[in-house]
Short mmCIF file of C-alpha atoms and ligand atoms in Angstrom, two decimals:
data_model
loop_
_atom_site.label_atom_id
_atom_site.label_comp_id
_atom_site.label_asym_id
_atom_site.label_seq_id
_atom_site.Cartn_x
_atom_site.Cartn_y
_atom_site.Cartn_z
CA MET A 144 0.56 35.99 19.37
CA TYR A 145 0.20 39.65 17.97
CA ARG A 146 -3.71 40.49 17.61
CA LYS A 147 -4.31 43.44 16.13
CA THR A 148 -7.19 45.32 17.91
CA MET A 149 -8.54 47.24 14.82
CA ARG A 150 -11.42 46.03 13.38
CA LYS A 151 -11.52 45.44 10.00
CA ILE A 152 -14.46 43.75 8.93
CA LEU A 153 -16.22 42.15 5.91
CA VAL A 154 -19.53 41.56 5.95
CA THR A 155 -20.60 39.18 2.70
CA GLY A 156 -23.92 39.08 1.54
CA ALA A 157 -24.38 42.16 2.82
CA THR A 158 -27.13 43.03 0.16
CA GLY A 159 -29.28 40.34 1.27
CA GLN A 160 -32.32 41.19 4.42
CA ILE A 161 -29.90 40.29 7.65
CA GLY A 162 -26.57 41.66 5.78
CA SER A 163 -28.37 44.86 4.32
CA GLU A 164 -28.42 45.66 7.93
CA LEU A 165 -25.83 44.40 9.63
CA THR A 166 -23.45 46.24 7.84
CA LEU A 167 -24.62 50.15 9.47
CA ALA A 168 -24.70 48.54 13.59
CA LEU A 169 -21.80 46.59 12.05
CA ARG A 170 -20.52 50.73 10.96
CA ASP A 171 -22.31 52.88 13.69
CA LYS A 172 -19.77 50.71 16.17
CA PHE A 173 -16.49 50.30 14.31
CA GLY A 174 -16.55 53.73 11.85
CA GLY A 175 -18.04 53.03 8.53
CA GLU A 176 -14.15 52.83 6.66
CA ASN A 177 -13.53 49.74 8.68
CA VAL A 178 -16.88 47.71 7.34
CA VAL A 179 -16.14 46.64 3.75
CA ALA A 180 -19.88 45.43 2.67
CA ALA A 181 -20.09 42.78 0.00
CA GLY A 182 -22.42 41.29 -2.16
CA HIS A 183 -23.53 41.34 -6.25
CA ARG A 184 -26.96 39.21 -6.35
CA ARG A 185 -29.50 42.11 -5.37
CA PRO A 186 -27.56 45.96 -6.26
CA PRO A 187 -27.14 47.78 -3.05
CA SER A 188 -28.39 50.83 -1.70
CA ASP A 189 -27.63 54.08 -1.65
CA LYS A 190 -26.99 53.67 2.33
CA LEU A 191 -24.52 50.91 2.34
CA LEU A 192 -22.90 52.34 -0.91
CA ASN A 193 -22.72 56.52 1.00
CA THR A 194 -21.13 55.04 4.26
CA GLY A 195 -18.85 52.91 3.67
CA PRO A 196 -16.34 50.66 1.21
CA PHE A 197 -18.74 48.05 -1.14
CA VAL A 198 -17.34 45.36 -3.20
CA TYR A 199 -18.38 42.78 -5.83
CA LEU A 200 -18.19 39.47 -4.58
CA ASP A 201 -19.38 36.63 -5.34
CA ALA A 202 -18.39 34.71 -2.28
CA THR A 203 -17.96 30.38 -4.00
CA ASP A 204 -14.74 32.65 -5.80
CA LYS A 205 -11.46 32.37 -3.39
CA LYS A 206 -9.85 34.55 -5.79
CA THR A 207 -11.47 37.12 -4.82
CA LEU A 208 -12.67 36.21 -1.58
CA ASP A 209 -8.27 36.61 -0.81
CA LYS A 210 -7.79 39.46 -2.57
CA ILE A 211 -9.91 41.18 -0.66
CA VAL A 212 -9.06 40.40 1.84
CA GLU A 213 -5.20 41.08 1.48
CA GLU A 214 -6.38 44.52 0.38
CA TYR A 215 -9.14 45.84 3.20
CA ASP A 216 -6.69 44.19 5.92
CA ILE A 217 -9.69 42.06 7.35
CA ASP A 218 -9.35 40.20 10.28
CA THR A 219 -13.13 39.47 10.89
CA ILE A 220 -15.99 38.07 8.60
CA TYR A 221 -19.05 38.31 8.96
CA HIS A 222 -19.94 35.40 6.02
CA LEU A 223 -23.81 36.02 5.54
CA ALA A 224 -23.74 35.21 1.83
CA ALA A 225 -26.79 31.58 0.86
CA VAL A 226 -29.20 30.19 -0.51
CA LEU A 227 -32.28 29.98 1.51
CA SER A 228 -35.15 27.63 1.83
CA VAL A 229 -37.39 27.90 -0.64
CA VAL A 230 -34.91 28.64 -3.55
CA GLY A 231 -32.56 26.07 -2.37
CA GLU A 232 -35.74 23.68 -3.05
CA LYS A 233 -35.64 24.93 -6.66
CA ASP A 234 -32.25 24.18 -7.63
CA PRO A 235 -30.75 22.14 -4.90
CA GLN A 236 -27.08 21.93 -6.51
CA ASN A 237 -26.74 25.20 -6.69
CA ALA A 238 -27.85 25.35 -3.27
CA TRP A 239 -25.35 23.14 -1.82
CA ARG A 240 -22.69 24.80 -4.00
CA VAL A 241 -23.06 28.06 -3.13
CA ASN A 242 -23.67 27.16 0.66
CA MET A 243 -20.74 24.66 1.02
CA GLU A 244 -17.91 26.46 -2.03
CA SER A 245 -18.44 29.72 0.10
CA LEU A 246 -18.55 28.74 3.76
CA TYR A 247 -15.06 26.46 3.31
CA ASN A 248 -13.50 29.52 1.05
CA VAL A 249 -14.55 32.06 4.29
CA LEU A 250 -12.96 29.47 6.22
CA GLU A 251 -10.17 28.75 4.32
CA ILE A 252 -9.34 31.84 4.86
CA ALA A 253 -9.59 32.24 8.54
CA ARG A 254 -6.95 29.37 8.80
CA GLU A 255 -4.97 30.58 6.16
CA LYS A 256 -4.97 34.34 7.03
CA ASN A 257 -4.76 33.78 11.09
CA LEU A 258 -7.68 36.32 11.40
CA THR A 259 -9.41 36.99 14.17
CA ARG A 260 -12.99 35.77 14.03
CA VAL A 261 -15.80 34.97 12.01
CA PHE A 262 -19.29 35.07 12.43
CA TRP A 263 -21.69 32.61 10.25
CA PRO A 264 -25.54 32.37 10.76
CA SER A 265 -27.36 28.35 11.19
CA SER A 266 -30.36 28.59 11.15
CA ILE A 267 -33.58 26.95 12.73
CA ALA A 268 -33.44 25.06 9.19
CA VAL A 269 -30.80 22.22 10.56
CA PHE A 270 -33.53 20.67 12.61
CA GLY A 271 -36.02 18.00 10.92
CA PRO A 272 -38.93 16.41 10.98
CA GLU A 273 -37.20 13.65 13.92
CA THR A 274 -36.39 16.34 16.28
CA PRO A 275 -38.55 16.96 19.40
CA ARG A 276 -40.78 20.46 18.76
CA VAL A 277 -41.41 22.13 21.49
CA LYS A 278 -38.96 23.49 23.13
CA THR A 279 -36.19 22.63 20.49
CA PRO A 280 -32.94 21.16 22.80
CA GLN A 281 -30.06 22.78 22.27
CA ASN A 282 -28.46 18.97 21.84
CA THR A 283 -30.86 16.92 20.22
CA ILE A 284 -31.67 15.45 16.56
CA LEU A 285 -30.73 17.44 13.28
CA ILE A 286 -31.57 15.11 9.90
CA PRO A 287 -33.15 17.84 8.20
CA ARG A 288 -35.13 17.58 4.81
CA THR A 289 -34.18 20.12 2.50
CA ILE A 290 -31.16 21.04 0.93
CA TYR A 291 -30.01 24.44 3.01
CA GLY A 292 -31.06 22.73 6.20
CA VAL A 293 -28.41 19.60 5.10
CA SER A 294 -25.93 22.97 4.29
CA LYS A 295 -26.50 24.00 7.43
CA ALA A 296 -26.18 21.58 9.41
CA ALA A 297 -22.70 20.49 7.46
CA GLY A 298 -21.36 24.10 7.36
CA GLU A 299 -21.57 23.65 11.56
CA LEU A 300 -19.52 20.60 11.69
CA LEU A 301 -17.43 22.05 9.89
CA CYS A 302 -17.16 25.48 11.90
CA ASN A 303 -17.10 23.32 14.74
CA TYR A 304 -13.64 21.27 13.16
CA TYR A 305 -12.44 24.25 11.85
CA PHE A 306 -11.95 25.52 15.12
CA HIS A 307 -10.72 22.22 17.08
CA ARG A 308 -8.83 21.36 14.60
CA PHE A 309 -7.82 24.36 13.37
CA GLY A 310 -7.76 27.55 16.51
CA VAL A 311 -10.43 29.37 13.79
CA ASP A 312 -12.64 31.79 16.38
CA VAL A 313 -15.57 30.80 14.28
CA ARG A 314 -18.64 31.44 16.15
CA SER A 315 -22.89 30.79 15.31
CA VAL A 316 -26.04 31.37 15.95
CA ARG A 317 -29.39 29.41 14.24
CA TYR A 318 -31.80 32.09 13.49
CA PRO A 319 -34.84 31.16 13.10
CA GLY A 320 -37.52 33.08 11.03
CA ILE A 321 -36.36 37.43 10.71
CA ILE A 322 -38.48 39.41 10.34
CA SER A 323 -37.36 43.31 9.27
CA SER A 324 -39.24 46.56 7.92
CA GLU A 325 -35.65 47.54 5.28
CA THR A 326 -34.93 44.69 3.16
CA PRO A 327 -36.96 41.68 1.95
CA PRO A 328 -35.48 38.30 3.42
CA GLY A 329 -34.66 35.98 -0.32
CA GLY A 330 -37.18 33.40 -0.05
CA GLY A 331 -37.45 31.72 3.27
CA VAL A 332 -40.92 29.98 4.60
CA THR A 333 -40.79 32.50 7.05
CA ASP A 334 -40.99 35.24 4.44
CA TYR A 335 -45.13 35.15 5.67
CA ALA A 336 -44.43 36.97 8.43
CA VAL A 337 -42.38 39.44 6.27
CA GLU A 338 -44.97 40.20 3.48
CA ILE A 339 -47.99 40.61 5.60
CA PHE A 340 -47.51 43.91 6.77
CA TYR A 341 -46.74 45.05 3.28
CA GLU A 342 -50.44 43.50 1.94
CA ALA A 343 -52.11 44.10 5.37
CA ILE A 344 -50.09 48.33 4.79
CA LYS A 345 -51.39 48.64 0.97
CA HIS A 346 -54.30 45.97 0.21
CA LYS A 347 -55.77 45.31 3.78
CA ARG A 348 -55.75 41.87 2.31
CA TYR A 349 -52.94 38.93 2.54
CA THR A 350 -53.23 34.76 1.98
CA CYS A 351 -50.78 33.18 3.67
CA PHE A 352 -48.80 29.88 2.09
CA LEU A 353 -48.92 27.90 5.89
CA LYS A 354 -51.74 27.48 8.09
CA ALA A 355 -53.50 28.87 9.68
CA ASP A 356 -51.85 27.18 12.93
CA ALA A 357 -48.22 26.78 11.83
CA VAL A 358 -46.11 27.69 14.99
CA LEU A 359 -42.63 28.80 13.83
CA PRO A 360 -40.00 30.87 16.15
CA MET A 361 -38.66 34.10 15.58
CA MET A 362 -37.15 36.83 16.25
CA TYR A 363 -37.83 40.64 15.17
CA MET A 364 -35.05 42.72 12.65
CA PRO A 365 -32.88 44.65 15.69
CA ASP A 366 -32.61 41.49 18.54
CA CYS A 367 -31.76 39.31 15.01
CA ILE A 368 -28.98 42.06 15.48
CA ASN A 369 -27.67 42.26 19.02
CA ALA A 370 -27.31 38.40 18.49
CA ALA A 371 -24.15 38.48 16.07
CA LEU A 372 -22.85 41.88 17.72
CA LYS A 373 -23.38 40.14 21.42
CA ILE A 374 -21.37 36.81 20.18
CA MET A 375 -18.88 38.71 18.44
CA GLU A 376 -18.31 40.69 21.52
CA ALA A 377 -17.96 37.76 24.00
CA ASP A 378 -14.51 36.60 25.28
CA PRO A 379 -14.20 33.55 23.80
CA SER A 380 -13.60 31.48 26.82
CA ARG A 381 -17.48 31.52 27.00
CA ILE A 382 -18.49 31.00 23.76
CA LYS A 383 -18.40 27.39 24.85
CA CYS A 384 -20.70 25.37 21.70
CA ARG A 385 -18.78 25.47 18.07
CA THR A 386 -21.51 24.06 15.91
CA SER A 387 -24.20 27.08 16.97
CA TYR A 388 -26.74 28.65 19.70
CA ASN A 389 -29.89 28.01 19.68
CA VAL A 390 -31.23 31.64 19.57
CA THR A 391 -35.01 32.47 19.67
CA ALA A 392 -37.16 35.58 20.47
CA MET A 393 -41.03 34.42 19.52
CA SER A 394 -43.09 31.45 18.47
CA PHE A 395 -46.45 32.84 17.20
CA SER A 396 -49.06 31.55 14.08
CA PRO A 397 -50.00 33.28 11.29
CA ALA A 398 -53.33 33.52 12.52
CA GLU A 399 -51.68 34.91 16.24
CA LEU A 400 -49.83 37.31 13.65
CA ALA A 401 -52.51 38.51 11.47
CA ALA A 402 -54.67 38.87 15.09
CA GLU A 403 -52.15 41.34 16.59
CA ILE A 404 -52.28 43.56 13.22
CA LYS A 405 -56.26 43.81 13.24
CA ARG A 406 -55.63 45.37 16.36
CA HIS A 407 -53.89 48.15 14.03
CA ILE A 408 -55.14 47.60 10.75
CA PRO A 409 -59.08 46.54 11.84
CA ASP A 410 -60.28 45.66 8.58
CA PHE A 411 -57.18 44.06 7.41
CA VAL A 412 -58.77 40.03 6.49
CA CYS A 413 -55.96 37.28 6.10
CA GLU A 414 -56.79 34.34 4.17
CA TYR A 415 -55.24 31.02 3.99
CA LYS A 416 -53.28 28.88 1.02
CA PRO A 417 -51.15 26.66 1.94
CA ASP A 418 -48.66 24.82 -0.28
CA PHE A 419 -45.03 23.05 -0.41
CA ARG A 420 -43.94 25.41 2.32
CA GLN A 421 -46.25 23.87 4.19
CA GLN A 422 -44.57 20.88 4.28
CA ILE A 423 -40.82 23.05 5.33
CA ALA A 424 -43.07 24.05 8.22
CA ASP A 425 -43.76 21.10 9.43
CA SER A 426 -40.61 19.84 9.56
CA TRP A 427 -38.75 22.32 11.93
CA PRO A 428 -39.61 23.53 15.57
CA MET A 429 -42.22 25.19 17.04
CA THR A 430 -40.73 26.64 20.07
CA ILE A 431 -36.70 26.87 21.46
CA ASP A 432 -34.71 26.12 23.85
CA ASP A 433 -32.07 29.41 23.70
CA SER A 434 -30.97 29.04 27.73
CA ALA A 435 -27.16 27.86 26.55
CA ALA A 436 -26.72 30.85 24.14
CA ARG A 437 -28.20 33.29 27.54
CA GLU A 438 -26.37 31.28 30.07
CA ASP A 439 -22.69 31.44 27.88
CA TRP A 440 -22.76 34.93 26.42
CA GLY A 441 -26.05 36.04 27.81
CA TRP A 442 -28.38 36.23 25.01
CA ARG A 443 -31.62 38.22 25.82
CA PRO A 444 -34.30 39.87 22.82
CA GLU A 445 -36.14 42.46 23.65
CA TYR A 446 -39.11 42.49 21.09
CA ASP A 447 -42.00 40.15 20.98
CA LEU A 448 -45.20 39.62 18.60
CA ALA A 449 -46.47 42.76 20.08
CA ALA A 450 -43.96 45.22 20.46
CA MET A 451 -42.57 44.00 16.90
CA VAL A 452 -45.88 44.26 15.42
CA LYS A 453 -46.29 47.79 16.46
CA ASP A 454 -42.66 49.00 15.35
CA MET A 455 -42.86 47.60 12.15
CA ILE A 456 -46.04 48.93 11.77
CA GLU A 457 -45.07 52.15 12.64
CA LYS A 458 -42.26 52.39 10.26
CA LEU A 459 -43.84 50.48 7.07
CA SER A 460 -46.77 52.54 7.66
CA LYS A 461 -44.51 56.00 7.45
CA ARG A 462 -42.62 54.34 3.87
CA PHE A 463 -46.43 54.24 2.42
CA VAL A 464 -47.52 57.44 3.34
CA GLU A 465 -44.58 58.64 1.99
CA GLY A 466 -45.01 56.47 -0.99
CA ARG A 467 -42.26 54.84 -0.75
CA LEU A 468 -43.28 50.82 -0.30
N1 LIG B 268 -35.83 31.65 7.48
C1 LIG B 268 -34.79 30.66 7.02
C2 LIG B 268 -35.80 30.21 6.20
O1 LIG B 268 -37.26 29.62 5.24
C3 LIG B 268 -35.08 29.95 8.48
O2 LIG B 268 -33.54 29.90 8.12
O3 LIG B 268 -35.79 29.69 4.93
#
């Protein structure tokens, strides 16, 4: 069968936390004109606008998605658009609609147009209180309590179905909390681990909405991007799991993160006022077993807690001094 070697990529959710940086990494690798950024909720950054095509797209609108795929001759989609856990609980009906309809549209278009590959991120939110919370295995109990987690668990099954039934080469990883310095996250439980840096640098104080000892799995953005690029580059024979792979880089509690920040900003003070988000954190794993991803396609993170904190503080402090924080 004829397969284009040249990649023409579409990134949905390109203005979001992961999309804004993943799009730029893909443009570096494949050339700016070959990576179409799509978004509609947040305004695109100048960098995103100046380095390649940008289109307005609500991925629940299949007609427009279809048109963009045709117009730009897209063969690969990174489908990142989604409603996250905390925002999802405010309007569960909308979260289900957005997350499921958009994934269904992407998979259907991949089937109809015989696209080369699809990347779709799942999350640690697929796990629930019945799941073992320490070294959570690859194949385990998935009974999530948030609508976000429900949509990710259902989405994993849909991806697996489209691979086995229609041969759609869709690949996925279960991201832990993602920490980034460029674009803030869009309303999840793990957002505290980003907010804390902004507050520490600007005000030397932060009030955390989770308990001091609420350990969660996390990952720094360069590793998050690497995971997506690496699984998408792997030979199809190496992708043995077609639901979604566990991946992790580190696990820490808010108190451990605050202590590491204090090593750089000694007068930083962190207080704790847990709210409803603590209940969601309690239902998620503390540590993740990602040995399947390591063995199958060579996953290996680079950043641990100390390296991530040092880099975040360097990047954000520079922006603060320049008046851009
Ligand atoms: N960071 C996400 C959230 O907290 C987890 O996938 O919702």
